[in-house]
């Protein structure tokens, strides 16, 4: 069949999650992926706390936990000690998860397929055209060239996104100045590796890092700050990696049998528009930055979960078109914050001795509990807040992720979100109701909150963000009036 509701270009982690979100909301999704088989190489190795909350809200967390390791501490800008104490985070999952990207992708693709997403591997998108009625994709598949028609297309096709380029959407930002390499190699003498394994060594010329890779030897990273940055697609050779290590540590390190090598930089860019008519961008297609702090994939997954239910609501007819316009203003500030913070970390990592006093100052700051917590929340995605101008004077929880409250009987908020639908949660004795036009699209749950009263009632979006709150002591009539205003943002016919 060559028509679908939503065409998703790219079956990396972001495309796979988006496809699952769309199917969960009951719309058709075809995923076009140019690579014939699953990705076997992993750039990313960390899932952050906000992502774990999202996986929990879809009932996927147990599978991930079973195949990963919990990491309760992480570093900021390679400064250690002190490390960031993630176990102090205000989350039911106060840690990051060590899991290779290939496994994350496999879990998400299996979930999406299980929900009925059609993943077409070996299908490359070569053309994108849109008009008021839909989008036409020109696709090269194993059986030749064909056309796919969709109501909307989402480019989840990585940093060099074809969808972005073909749509003429700009990708402004900064060129890379750091030349970084990675290589999965076998070391002649792992015990003598200059940084230790795992470890980081910062010298006057750059950084070398090493981590053990399950089954594939050691991953060696180099970062050099004072060299020309080669084109991203120039293949890396073992000699080049060895030479970079030599320049940083001042001695030869024996390494052989590379299984995968890649180059990356600190180029930082955010797309000029997350939406252009019927074309949307998510994940690396919308933003790139240096991979310090392990955030890019996580940021992209949050894009997918922000966009999926909005698109589905539009296709199914219950959401106004203006809801799709909230994607850019909600996700852009989050990406801007990550780009700023990764640039700050890169600046602190610079081996220039003039940076040393700044690192020492940061070392002191990191030992202060509140600073440590602030940076932990920043890196793990917990501090994101969507703009709340739809509801000026809104409760402080509006725009933030739903609080992890429990209902009597032990039901958690994450469990209420498993169907991927909005939830109106009345905390007894509250009894807010919804207009008939909205009722079929929202799960209304009534329960007693265990412990202190967080709120009288909350409207929680499918992505876990709070849309509306009735405060514990608020006049129910006033709160109900505000609820009706909020509903008009999300539901056609609710005004
Ligand atoms: C060294 C390194 C370490 C990193 N570590 C972390 C980490 O620990 N945590 C973290 O959160 N992030 C990390 N990142 C970043 C992370 O890898 C990316 O942010 C993530 O892969 C982005 O996912 P994506 O789905 O947006 O794009 P991609 O993973 O790039 O997937 C895009 C997909 O689109 C397909 N595609 C492209 N063009 C077309 C086309 N025309 N037609 C059809 N298909 C197409 C590609 O084949 C690919 O499968 C790291 C990055 C690097 C370089």
Tab-separated table of C-alpha atoms in Angstrom, residues 48-54 86 88-95 302 334 337 373-385 399-402:
chain	number	residue	atom	x	y	z
A	48	UNK	CA	18.881	9.518	30.898
A	49	UNK	CA	16.346	9.701	33.719
A	50	UNK	CA	13.687	11.614	31.737
A	51	UNK	CA	13.845	8.884	29.091
A	52	UNK	CA	13.461	6.192	31.744
A	53	UNK	CA	10.304	7.958	32.941
A	54	UNK	CA	9.001	7.984	29.391
A	86	UNK	CA	21.939	11.152	40.373
A	88	UNK	CA	19.313	12.623	44.705
A	89	UNK	CA	17.066	13.252	41.683
A	90	UNK	CA	13.321	13.745	42.209
A	91	UNK	CA	12.428	10.719	40.102
A	92	UNK	CA	11.290	7.137	40.594
A	93	UNK	CA	14.339	6.207	38.478
A	94	UNK	CA	17.204	8.256	39.935
A	95	UNK	CA	20.006	6.912	37.736
A	302	UNK	CA	11.540	13.443	23.890
A	334	UNK	CA	14.873	22.357	25.412
A	337	UNK	CA	19.430	24.527	26.703
A	373	UNK	CA	21.480	18.703	41.868
A	374	UNK	CA	20.855	21.551	39.399
A	375	UNK	CA	23.380	20.145	36.915
A	376	UNK	CA	22.119	16.583	37.463
A	377	UNK	CA	18.579	17.660	36.578
A	378	UNK	CA	19.887	19.533	33.541
A	379	UNK	CA	21.838	16.573	32.134
A	380	UNK	CA	19.123	14.018	32.791
A	381	UNK	CA	16.371	16.066	31.119
A	382	UNK	CA	14.314	16.503	34.270
A	383	UNK	CA	14.327	20.291	34.323
A	384	UNK	CA	12.511	20.826	31.005
A	385	UNK	CA	9.419	22.999	31.216
A	399	UNK	CA	4.398	22.448	31.511
A	400	UNK	CA	6.521	20.134	33.667
A	401	UNK	CA	6.545	16.347	33.730
A	402	UNK	CA	3.792	14.884	35.878
